[in-house]
Coordinates of C-alpha atoms and ligand atoms in Angstrom, one line a residue:
M1 CA -28.6 79.0 114.0
K2 CA -32.0 78.2 112.5
P3 CA -31.9 76.3 109.2
G4 CA -32.4 77.9 105.8
F5 CA -34.7 80.8 105.4
E6 CA -35.8 80.7 109.1
K7 CA -32.5 82.2 110.2
Y8 CA -33.3 85.6 108.6
I9 CA -35.0 88.4 110.5
P10 CA -37.7 90.0 108.3
F11 CA -37.6 93.7 107.7
Q12 CA -39.8 95.7 110.1
P13 CA -41.7 98.3 108.0
Q14 CA -41.9 101.8 109.3
P15 CA -45.6 102.5 110.2
I16 CA -46.8 105.7 108.5
R17 CA -50.3 107.2 108.1
G18 CA -51.5 109.0 105.0
R19 CA -48.5 108.4 102.8
T20 CA -48.5 110.7 99.8
W21 CA -45.7 109.3 97.6
P22 CA -47.9 106.8 95.7
D23 CA -49.9 109.7 94.2
R24 CA -46.9 111.5 92.8
T25 CA -45.0 111.1 89.5
I26 CA -41.4 112.0 88.6
T27 CA -41.6 115.3 86.6
K28 CA -38.0 116.5 86.8
A29 CA -34.5 115.2 86.9
P30 CA -32.8 115.0 90.4
V31 CA -29.4 116.4 91.0
W32 CA -27.1 113.6 89.8
C33 CA -23.9 112.6 91.6
S34 CA -21.6 110.0 90.2
V35 CA -19.9 107.7 92.7
D36 CA -18.2 105.6 89.9
L37 CA -14.8 106.7 90.9
R38 CA -15.2 105.9 94.5
D39 CA -17.9 103.3 95.3
G40 CA -17.6 101.9 91.8
N41 CA -13.8 101.9 91.8
Q42 CA -13.4 100.4 95.3
A43 CA -15.4 97.4 94.2
L44 CA -13.2 96.5 91.2
I45 CA -10.8 93.6 91.2
D46 CA -8.2 95.9 89.7
P47 CA -9.0 99.5 90.7
M48 CA -8.5 102.0 88.0
N49 CA -5.1 103.6 87.5
L50 CA -4.7 107.4 87.2
A51 CA -5.1 107.4 83.4
E52 CA -8.2 105.3 83.5
K53 CA -9.7 107.4 86.3
L54 CA -9.0 110.6 84.3
E55 CA -10.6 109.2 81.2
Y56 CA -13.6 108.0 83.2
F57 CA -13.9 111.5 84.8
H58 CA -13.9 113.2 81.5
T59 CA -16.6 110.9 80.2
L60 CA -18.8 111.7 83.2
V61 CA -18.3 115.4 82.5
D62 CA -19.2 114.9 78.9
I63 CA -22.4 113.0 79.9
G64 CA -23.3 116.1 81.9
V65 CA -22.8 115.0 85.5
K66 CA -22.1 118.0 87.6
E67 CA -21.2 116.4 90.9
I68 CA -18.6 113.7 90.9
E69 CA -17.3 111.8 93.9
I70 CA -13.7 111.3 92.9
G71 CA -12.4 109.1 95.7
F72 CA -11.4 108.7 99.3
P73 CA -8.2 110.8 99.3
S74 CA -7.3 110.0 102.9
A75 CA -7.6 106.2 102.3
S76 CA -4.3 105.8 100.3
E77 CA -1.5 107.6 98.6
T78 CA -2.9 106.7 95.2
E79 CA -6.3 108.1 96.0
Y80 CA -4.6 111.3 97.3
E81 CA -2.5 111.6 94.2
I82 CA -5.5 111.2 91.9
C83 CA -7.3 114.0 93.7
R84 CA -4.3 116.3 93.4
E85 CA -3.8 115.5 89.7
L86 CA -7.5 116.3 89.0
I87 CA -7.2 119.6 90.8
E88 CA -3.6 120.6 89.7
G89 CA -3.9 119.2 86.2
G90 CA -6.9 121.5 85.4
H91 CA -9.2 118.7 84.6
I92 CA -12.2 120.0 86.5
P93 CA -14.5 122.4 84.6
D94 CA -15.8 125.4 86.5
D95 CA -19.3 124.1 86.6
V96 CA -18.4 120.7 88.0
T97 CA -18.1 120.0 91.8
I98 CA -15.8 117.3 93.0
Q99 CA -16.9 115.3 96.0
V100 CA -14.5 113.6 98.4
L101 CA -15.5 110.9 100.9
V102 CA -14.1 110.6 104.4
Q103 CA -15.0 108.7 107.6
A104 CA -16.0 110.7 110.6
R105 CA -12.5 110.5 112.0
E106 CA -10.2 113.4 112.9
H107 CA -6.9 112.5 111.2
L108 CA -8.7 111.4 108.0
I109 CA -10.7 114.6 107.9
K110 CA -7.5 116.6 108.2
K111 CA -5.8 114.7 105.4
T112 CA -8.9 115.3 103.3
F113 CA -8.7 119.0 103.8
E114 CA -5.1 118.9 102.5
A115 CA -6.2 116.9 99.4
I116 CA -8.8 119.5 98.3
Q117 CA -6.6 122.6 98.5
G118 CA -6.9 124.7 95.3
A119 CA -10.2 123.2 94.1
K120 CA -13.0 125.6 93.1
N121 CA -16.1 123.6 94.0
V122 CA -16.0 120.8 96.6
I123 CA -18.5 118.7 98.5
L124 CA -16.9 117.2 101.6
H125 CA -18.8 114.0 102.3
F126 CA -18.4 112.4 105.7
Y127 CA -20.1 109.4 107.2
N128 CA -20.5 107.0 110.1
S129 CA -22.7 104.0 110.5
T130 CA -25.9 104.4 112.4
S131 CA -27.8 101.1 112.0
T132 CA -29.0 99.0 114.9
L133 CA -26.9 96.1 113.6
Q134 CA -23.7 98.0 113.2
R135 CA -24.2 99.7 116.6
K136 CA -24.5 96.3 118.1
V137 CA -21.9 94.2 116.4
V138 CA -19.3 96.7 115.1
F139 CA -19.2 99.7 117.4
Q140 CA -20.8 98.3 120.6
M141 CA -22.0 101.8 121.3
D142 CA -25.3 103.4 122.1
T143 CA -26.9 106.1 120.0
D144 CA -25.4 108.9 122.0
G145 CA -21.9 107.6 121.2
I146 CA -22.7 107.3 117.5
T147 CA -24.2 110.8 117.4
Q148 CA -21.1 112.1 119.2
I149 CA -18.8 110.7 116.4
A150 CA -20.9 112.5 113.8
T151 CA -21.2 115.8 115.6
D152 CA -17.5 115.9 116.5
A153 CA -16.7 115.4 112.9
A154 CA -19.2 118.0 111.9
D155 CA -17.6 120.5 114.3
L156 CA -14.1 119.9 113.0
I157 CA -15.2 120.1 109.3
Y158 CA -17.1 123.3 110.0
E159 CA -14.1 124.9 111.7
M160 CA -11.5 123.7 109.1
S161 CA -13.7 124.8 106.2
Q162 CA -14.1 128.5 107.2
P163 CA -10.7 129.7 105.9
L164 CA -11.2 127.9 102.7
I165 CA -14.7 129.3 102.2
E166 CA -13.4 132.8 103.1
S167 CA -10.6 132.4 100.5
G168 CA -13.3 131.7 97.8
M169 CA -13.7 127.9 97.7
N170 CA -17.3 126.9 97.1
L171 CA -17.2 124.2 99.8
R172 CA -20.3 122.3 100.8
F173 CA -21.0 119.5 103.2
E174 CA -22.6 116.1 102.9
Y175 CA -23.4 113.7 105.7
S176 CA -24.3 110.0 105.3
P177 CA -25.8 108.1 108.2
E178 CA -24.4 104.9 106.7
S179 CA -26.8 101.9 106.7
F180 CA -29.7 104.4 107.0
M181 CA -32.1 101.6 105.8
G182 CA -31.3 99.6 109.0
T183 CA -31.6 102.6 111.3
E184 CA -34.6 103.4 113.5
M185 CA -36.2 106.3 111.7
D186 CA -36.6 108.4 114.8
Y187 CA -32.9 108.0 115.5
A188 CA -32.0 108.8 111.9
V189 CA -33.9 112.0 112.2
E190 CA -32.2 112.8 115.5
I191 CA -28.6 112.3 114.3
C192 CA -29.2 114.1 111.0
Q193 CA -30.8 117.1 112.9
A194 CA -27.7 117.2 115.2
V195 CA -25.4 117.2 112.2
L196 CA -27.3 119.9 110.4
D197 CA -27.1 122.0 113.6
H198 CA -23.4 121.4 114.1
L199 CA -22.7 122.3 110.4
H200 CA -24.7 125.5 110.8
A201 CA -27.0 124.5 107.9
S202 CA -29.5 127.0 106.7
P203 CA -31.8 127.4 103.7
E204 CA -29.0 129.5 102.1
R205 CA -26.2 127.0 103.0
K206 CA -28.0 123.7 102.6
V207 CA -26.2 120.5 103.7
I208 CA -26.7 117.3 101.7
L209 CA -28.2 114.5 103.8
N210 CA -27.4 111.3 101.9
L211 CA -29.6 108.4 103.0
P212 CA -28.0 105.2 101.7
T213 CA -29.5 101.8 101.4
T214 CA -25.9 100.6 102.1
V215 CA -27.3 97.1 101.8
E216 CA -30.8 96.8 100.2
N217 CA -32.9 95.1 102.7
C218 CA -36.6 95.9 102.0
M219 CA -39.1 96.4 99.2
P220 CA -39.0 99.8 97.4
N221 CA -42.4 100.8 98.8
Q222 CA -41.2 100.1 102.3
F223 CA -38.1 102.3 101.6
A224 CA -40.4 105.1 100.3
D225 CA -42.5 104.9 103.5
M226 CA -39.3 105.3 105.6
L227 CA -38.2 108.2 103.5
E228 CA -41.5 110.0 103.7
Y229 CA -41.6 109.5 107.4
F230 CA -38.0 110.8 107.8
I231 CA -38.6 113.9 105.7
R232 CA -41.8 114.7 107.5
R233 CA -40.1 114.6 110.9
L234 CA -36.9 116.3 110.0
P235 CA -36.9 119.8 111.6
G236 CA -35.8 122.4 109.1
R237 CA -36.2 120.3 106.0
D238 CA -35.3 123.4 103.9
R239 CA -31.8 123.3 105.4
A240 CA -31.2 120.0 103.6
I241 CA -30.8 118.5 100.2
I242 CA -32.1 114.9 100.5
S243 CA -29.9 112.5 98.6
L244 CA -30.4 108.8 97.8
H245 CA -27.5 106.3 97.6
P246 CA -29.2 103.0 96.7
H247 CA -27.4 99.7 96.4
N248 CA -28.9 96.8 94.6
D249 CA -28.8 93.7 96.8
R250 CA -32.4 92.7 96.1
G251 CA -32.2 93.9 92.5
C252 CA -34.5 96.8 93.2
G253 CA -32.1 99.7 93.2
V254 CA -33.8 101.5 90.3
A255 CA -37.3 101.0 91.8
T256 CA -36.1 102.1 95.3
T257 CA -34.6 105.2 93.7
E258 CA -37.7 106.0 91.7
L259 CA -40.0 105.6 94.7
G260 CA -37.5 107.5 96.9
L261 CA -37.8 110.4 94.4
L262 CA -41.6 110.2 94.8
A263 CA -41.1 110.3 98.5
G264 CA -39.3 113.6 98.3
A265 CA -35.6 113.1 97.5
D266 CA -33.8 115.8 95.5
R267 CA -30.6 114.1 94.6
V268 CA -29.3 110.6 93.5
E269 CA -25.9 109.1 93.8
A270 CA -25.4 106.4 91.2
T271 CA -22.9 104.7 88.8
L272 CA -22.8 103.9 85.2
F273 CA -24.3 100.5 84.5
G274 CA -24.7 99.9 88.2
N275 CA -21.1 99.2 89.1
G276 CA -20.3 99.2 92.8
E277 CA -20.0 97.1 96.0
R278 CA -21.5 93.6 95.7
T279 CA -24.5 93.8 93.4
G280 CA -23.6 97.4 92.7
N281 CA -24.9 100.9 93.2
V282 CA -28.0 102.0 91.4
D283 CA -27.6 102.3 87.6
M284 CA -27.6 106.0 86.5
V285 CA -28.2 105.1 82.8
T286 CA -31.4 103.1 83.6
L287 CA -32.7 105.8 85.9
A288 CA -32.0 108.6 83.4
M289 CA -33.4 106.8 80.4
N290 CA -36.5 105.6 82.3
M291 CA -37.2 109.3 82.8
Y292 CA -36.4 110.1 79.2
T293 CA -39.0 107.5 78.0
Q294 CA -41.6 109.1 80.2
G295 CA -41.1 112.5 78.5
V296 CA -38.9 113.9 81.3
D297 CA -35.5 115.5 80.4
P298 CA -32.9 113.6 82.6
K299 CA -30.3 116.3 82.0
L300 CA -27.8 113.6 81.1
N301 CA -26.6 112.8 77.7
F302 CA -26.5 109.1 76.7
S303 CA -26.9 109.6 73.0
D304 CA -23.8 107.6 72.3
I305 CA -24.2 104.7 74.7
N306 CA -21.9 102.4 72.9
K307 CA -19.0 104.7 73.3
I308 CA -19.7 105.0 77.0
R309 CA -20.0 101.3 77.4
E310 CA -16.7 100.8 75.5
M311 CA -14.9 103.2 77.9
F312 CA -16.5 101.6 80.9
E313 CA -15.6 98.0 80.0
R314 CA -12.0 99.0 79.1
C315 CA -11.4 101.1 82.3
T316 CA -13.2 98.9 84.8
K317 CA -12.6 95.5 83.1
M318 CA -16.2 94.7 84.0
P319 CA -18.5 93.4 81.3
V320 CA -21.9 95.0 80.6
G321 CA -24.6 92.3 80.4
D322 CA -26.3 91.6 77.0
R323 CA -29.7 92.3 78.6
Q324 CA -28.7 95.4 80.6
P325 CA -31.4 98.0 80.0
Y326 CA -30.8 100.5 77.1
V327 CA -27.2 99.3 76.5
G328 CA -27.1 95.5 76.4
K329 CA -26.3 94.0 73.0
L330 CA -29.7 92.3 72.8
V331 CA -32.0 94.9 74.1
F332 CA -33.1 96.1 70.6
T333 CA -33.5 92.6 69.2
A334 CA -36.8 90.9 68.8
F335 CA -36.6 87.1 68.4
S336 CA -40.3 86.4 68.5
G337 CA -42.2 86.5 65.2
S338 CA -45.3 88.3 66.7
H339 CA -43.0 91.0 68.2
Q340 CA -41.3 91.4 64.8
D341 CA -44.7 91.8 63.1
A342 CA -45.8 94.3 65.6
I343 CA -42.6 96.3 65.3
N344 CA -43.0 96.3 61.5
K345 CA -46.5 97.6 61.9
G346 CA -45.4 100.2 64.3
V347 CA -42.8 101.5 61.8
Q348 CA -45.4 101.6 59.1
Y349 CA -47.9 103.3 61.3
M350 CA -45.4 106.0 62.3
K351 CA -44.6 106.6 58.6
S352 CA -48.2 106.7 57.4
S353 CA -49.8 108.6 60.4
G354 CA -47.0 111.2 60.7
T355 CA -47.3 110.9 64.5
E356 CA -45.1 113.1 66.6
Y357 CA -44.6 110.4 69.2
W358 CA -42.7 107.2 69.4
E359 CA -45.4 104.5 69.0
I360 CA -43.7 101.2 68.3
P361 CA -44.7 98.1 70.3
Y362 CA -41.9 96.2 72.0
L363 CA -39.5 99.1 71.7
P364 CA -39.9 101.3 74.7
I365 CA -37.3 103.7 73.3
D366 CA -36.1 104.7 69.8
P367 CA -32.8 103.0 69.6
A368 CA -31.4 106.0 67.8
D369 CA -31.8 108.0 71.0
V370 CA -29.0 106.1 72.5
G371 CA -27.0 105.9 69.3
R372 CA -28.1 102.4 68.6
E373 CA -29.2 101.2 65.1
Y374 CA -32.3 99.7 63.7
E375 CA -30.5 97.0 61.8
P376 CA -30.1 94.6 64.7
I377 CA -33.6 94.9 65.9
I378 CA -34.9 91.9 64.0
R379 CA -32.9 88.7 63.9
I380 CA -34.4 85.8 62.0
N381 CA -34.6 82.4 63.5
S382 CA -37.1 79.5 63.5
Q383 CA -39.3 81.4 65.9
S384 CA -39.7 84.5 63.7
G385 CA -42.8 85.2 61.7
K386 CA -43.3 86.4 58.1
G387 CA -42.9 90.1 59.1
G388 CA -39.4 89.6 60.3
A389 CA -37.8 88.8 57.0
A390 CA -39.7 91.6 55.3
Y391 CA -38.5 94.0 57.9
I392 CA -34.9 93.0 57.3
M393 CA -35.4 93.4 53.6
E394 CA -36.8 96.9 54.1
H395 CA -34.6 98.2 56.8
N396 CA -31.3 96.6 55.8
F397 CA -31.7 96.6 52.0
G398 CA -34.4 99.0 51.0
F399 CA -36.8 96.4 49.5
D400 CA -40.4 97.4 50.5
L401 CA -42.1 94.0 49.9
P402 CA -45.9 94.2 49.2
K403 CA -47.9 93.1 52.2
S404 CA -49.4 90.1 50.4
M405 CA -45.9 89.0 49.3
Q406 CA -44.5 88.8 52.8
P407 CA -46.0 85.4 53.8
E408 CA -44.6 83.8 50.6
F409 CA -41.0 85.1 51.3
G410 CA -41.5 84.4 55.0
R411 CA -42.0 80.7 54.1
V412 CA -38.7 80.7 52.0
V413 CA -36.8 82.1 55.0
Q414 CA -38.6 79.7 57.4
E415 CA -37.4 76.7 55.4
E416 CA -33.9 77.9 55.7
T417 CA -34.1 78.5 59.5
D418 CA -35.6 75.1 60.0
A419 CA -32.9 73.5 57.9
V420 CA -29.9 75.3 59.6
G421 CA -31.5 75.3 63.1
K422 CA -30.1 78.6 64.1
E423 CA -30.4 82.3 63.5
V424 CA -30.1 83.6 59.9
A425 CA -28.1 86.8 59.4
P426 CA -29.5 89.6 57.3
E427 CA -27.0 89.0 54.5
R428 CA -28.3 85.5 54.2
I429 CA -31.8 86.7 54.0
R430 CA -30.8 89.0 51.1
E431 CA -29.1 86.0 49.4
L432 CA -32.3 83.9 49.8
F433 CA -34.4 86.8 48.3
H434 CA -32.0 87.1 45.3
Q435 CA -32.0 83.3 44.7
E436 CA -35.7 82.9 45.0
Y437 CA -36.8 85.9 42.9
I438 CA -34.2 87.9 41.1
E439 CA -32.2 85.0 40.0
A440 CA -35.2 83.0 38.8
R441 CA -34.0 83.3 35.2
Q442 CA -34.8 79.8 33.9
P443 CA -36.4 78.6 31.8
Y444 CA -37.6 82.0 30.4
Q445 CA -35.2 84.9 29.8
L446 CA -35.6 88.2 28.0
I447 CA -32.6 88.6 25.7
K448 CA -33.4 91.9 24.1
H449 CA -36.3 94.2 23.6
A450 CA -37.5 97.6 22.5
F451 CA -40.5 99.8 23.3
R452 CA -42.1 102.4 21.1
E453 CA -44.4 104.8 22.8
T454 CA -46.9 107.1 21.1
V455 CA -49.3 109.5 22.8
D456 CA -52.5 110.5 21.0
A457 CA -54.2 113.9 20.8
E458 CA -56.2 113.1 24.0
G459 CA -53.0 112.2 25.9
H460 CA -53.6 108.4 25.8
S461 CA -50.3 106.5 25.8
H462 CA -49.9 103.6 23.4
V463 CA -46.9 101.3 23.7
A464 CA -45.6 98.7 21.2
F465 CA -43.3 96.0 22.5
Q466 CA -40.9 93.9 20.5
G467 CA -38.5 91.4 22.1
T468 CA -36.5 88.2 21.9
L469 CA -37.0 85.6 24.5
R470 CA -35.2 82.4 25.3
H471 CA -36.8 79.3 26.6
T472 CA -34.0 76.9 27.7
D473 CA -32.3 76.5 24.2
T474 CA -35.0 77.9 22.0
V475 CA -35.0 81.6 21.0
F476 CA -38.2 83.2 19.8
E477 CA -39.6 86.6 18.9
V478 CA -42.6 88.2 20.5
S479 CA -44.5 91.4 19.9
G480 CA -47.6 93.1 21.4
E481 CA -49.2 96.4 22.1
G482 CA -50.9 97.9 25.1
N483 CA -51.6 101.0 27.0
G484 CA -48.3 100.7 29.0
P485 CA -45.1 98.6 29.0
I486 CA -46.5 95.9 31.2
D487 CA -49.7 95.6 29.2
A488 CA -47.8 95.5 25.9
F489 CA -45.4 92.8 27.2
F490 CA -48.2 90.7 28.6
N491 CA -50.1 90.9 25.3
A492 CA -46.9 90.0 23.5
I493 CA -46.6 86.7 25.4
Q494 CA -50.2 85.8 24.8
G495 CA -50.4 82.9 22.5
E496 CA -47.0 81.6 23.7
K497 CA -46.8 78.7 26.1
I498 CA -46.5 81.2 28.9
S499 CA -49.8 82.8 28.4
R500 CA -51.6 80.7 31.0
F501 CA -50.9 83.4 33.7
T502 CA -53.3 86.1 34.9
F503 CA -51.9 89.4 36.1
L504 CA -53.1 90.1 39.7
D505 CA -51.0 92.7 41.4
Y506 CA -48.1 95.1 40.9
A507 CA -45.9 97.4 43.0
S508 CA -42.6 99.2 42.4
H509 CA -40.2 101.6 44.0
A510 CA -36.7 102.9 43.7
I511 CA -33.9 101.6 45.9
T512 CA -30.7 103.4 46.4
D513 CA -27.4 101.7 47.1
G514 CA -24.9 104.5 47.6
S515 CA -25.2 106.7 44.5
D516 CA -26.6 103.9 42.5
S517 CA -30.4 104.0 42.1
Q518 CA -32.4 101.1 40.7
G519 CA -36.0 100.3 40.2
V520 CA -37.5 97.2 41.7
A521 CA -40.9 95.8 40.5
Y522 CA -43.0 93.1 42.3
I523 CA -45.6 91.3 40.2
L524 CA -48.2 88.8 41.3
L525 CA -49.4 86.3 38.7
Q526 CA -51.9 83.4 39.0
D527 CA -51.4 80.2 37.2
Q528 CA -54.8 79.5 35.5
R529 CA -54.3 75.8 35.5
T530 CA -53.5 75.3 39.2
G531 CA -55.0 78.5 40.6
K532 CA -51.7 79.1 42.5
Q533 CA -50.3 82.5 42.8
Y534 CA -46.6 83.5 42.4
W535 CA -44.7 86.7 43.1
G536 CA -41.9 87.7 40.8
V537 CA -39.3 90.4 41.4
G538 CA -37.4 92.4 38.8
L539 CA -34.5 94.7 39.3
S540 CA -33.1 97.2 36.8
H541 CA -31.7 100.6 36.2
N542 CA -34.3 100.9 33.4
I543 CA -37.7 101.7 34.9
N544 CA -39.6 99.8 32.0
L545 CA -37.4 96.7 32.2
A546 CA -37.8 95.9 36.0
P547 CA -41.5 94.9 35.6
L548 CA -40.7 92.6 32.6
R549 CA -38.1 90.8 34.6
A550 CA -40.6 90.6 37.4
I551 CA -43.2 88.9 35.2
L552 CA -40.6 86.4 34.0
S553 CA -39.4 85.8 37.5
A554 CA -43.0 84.9 38.6
I555 CA -43.4 82.6 35.5
N556 CA -40.1 80.9 36.1
R557 CA -40.9 80.4 39.8
A558 CA -44.2 78.8 38.8
K559 CA -42.4 76.5 36.4
R560 CA -39.9 75.6 39.0
A561 CA -42.7 74.8 41.5
Ligands
KIV1 O1 -23.2 102.6 100.6 C1 -22.9 103.4 101.5 O2 -23.5 103.5 102.5 C2 -21.8 104.3 101.2 C3 -21.5 105.4 102.1 C4 -20.1 105.7 102.3 C5 -22.3 106.6 101.6 O3 -21.2 104.1 100.2
ZN2 ZN1 -22.3 102.9 98.7

């Protein structure tokens, strides 16, 4: 054997002229078929037991999958029993078709017919391997011999199915030239045509031709070329439903499927989260949600993805990766500060513009569409920028910090992340906010106060303030008047030692915590002596008191600094 990479035979692309698939887009959902309970199940260290398979089956039905490959009933007694339980236990809704897999071998086909007795809608799926490599090393047979296996099986299946069809069973057929991707395309056309003929396929009784990348061996564009070539040459294309069954050996299963759909496929066999042999089958969730985020209805419901994931992990004992598209724990988390700022701006933009579309950078999907929450989107670590902490304060705790305040609070959080050297949880960010602003109660504190408001004949408001303040241990009285509570308080403290501050900016809003609603005020003051600016925050059930607390918070912070 040659060393290293030299021992591999490169894929030979199928020459094709005037390919049309690159100019197409995906505009509608394919027919979905789940192979979780067969391809997925056979690849588990501990295959699912009956109860697990039933629960999984019901989840697939809830998601909206209408064709479900339930197993390989001729392969073992367990598989047979599961098939019987699904049928006899009344688990299969009338609009769902079960699919059963069988090799193109007589005794297995006969056993499979026994297994499906009594079912309403069935796809009988048979296969044999057609690739150059398998013909050479496994079967040592020429193409005629391989075609004979397929057509013999087709004849038997057609014959055995007639009484069932006459008795009312909606029985359809599926043929897979297994290892299609390693088969010469002209031969793939030849064997599929022969199978269609032997199954008496017609536009009214279409047969599913399932074209698997049993082992993914080429680039998705090369697969799309093969498929377009195959479909063009298949006589009586309207007798067939072209189905894809991609595996993921090169990590391109999703791309292969998407390009395969552009090249003319009608149907896709896939599994949840890409479970299946080796690197798995193609992931149905990613495919469906990719369509969804392009404005195409995938006709599958993943609106509670966490619930599906929980069922999947419990039944298969397989973990779903943290970065698995749409479902992974970290896929709605932005660590980078610039990403956090952009997300923040996107949220603001959506609010202020009233846009009808999802227009948030770095979030290709609204997490709520898969039942995920906004809360974990931003996590604050030393790489996060000023916007991240403000985002947490707004989305987790309802504090809408003024824009010009965000850098100041960002620095407070940054100091903490630098000090602890790891991520800071939202709760800790709230604590820092309280410590820094709301609990800045020294040295100045408002002990008690009263406002008296009069409105003159022209409607002008006039407010008189009287209050008691404490500076460390000294208690003193202040009073002042103004055109509003803030003005009156500010005038009241003129002449005191705290009068060296200029009022620069003010914002306020209500925050609701359960049924409890409070007002929060943000006030920016400038220290005339140093020129430095300080934000203060006040919180109160009393709408007039929150700004006074905010003023004192800013002054106290200035003193502290
Ligand atoms: O991957 C494959 O080729 C299969 C066939 C049985 C369809 O699973
Ligand atoms: Zn497979």
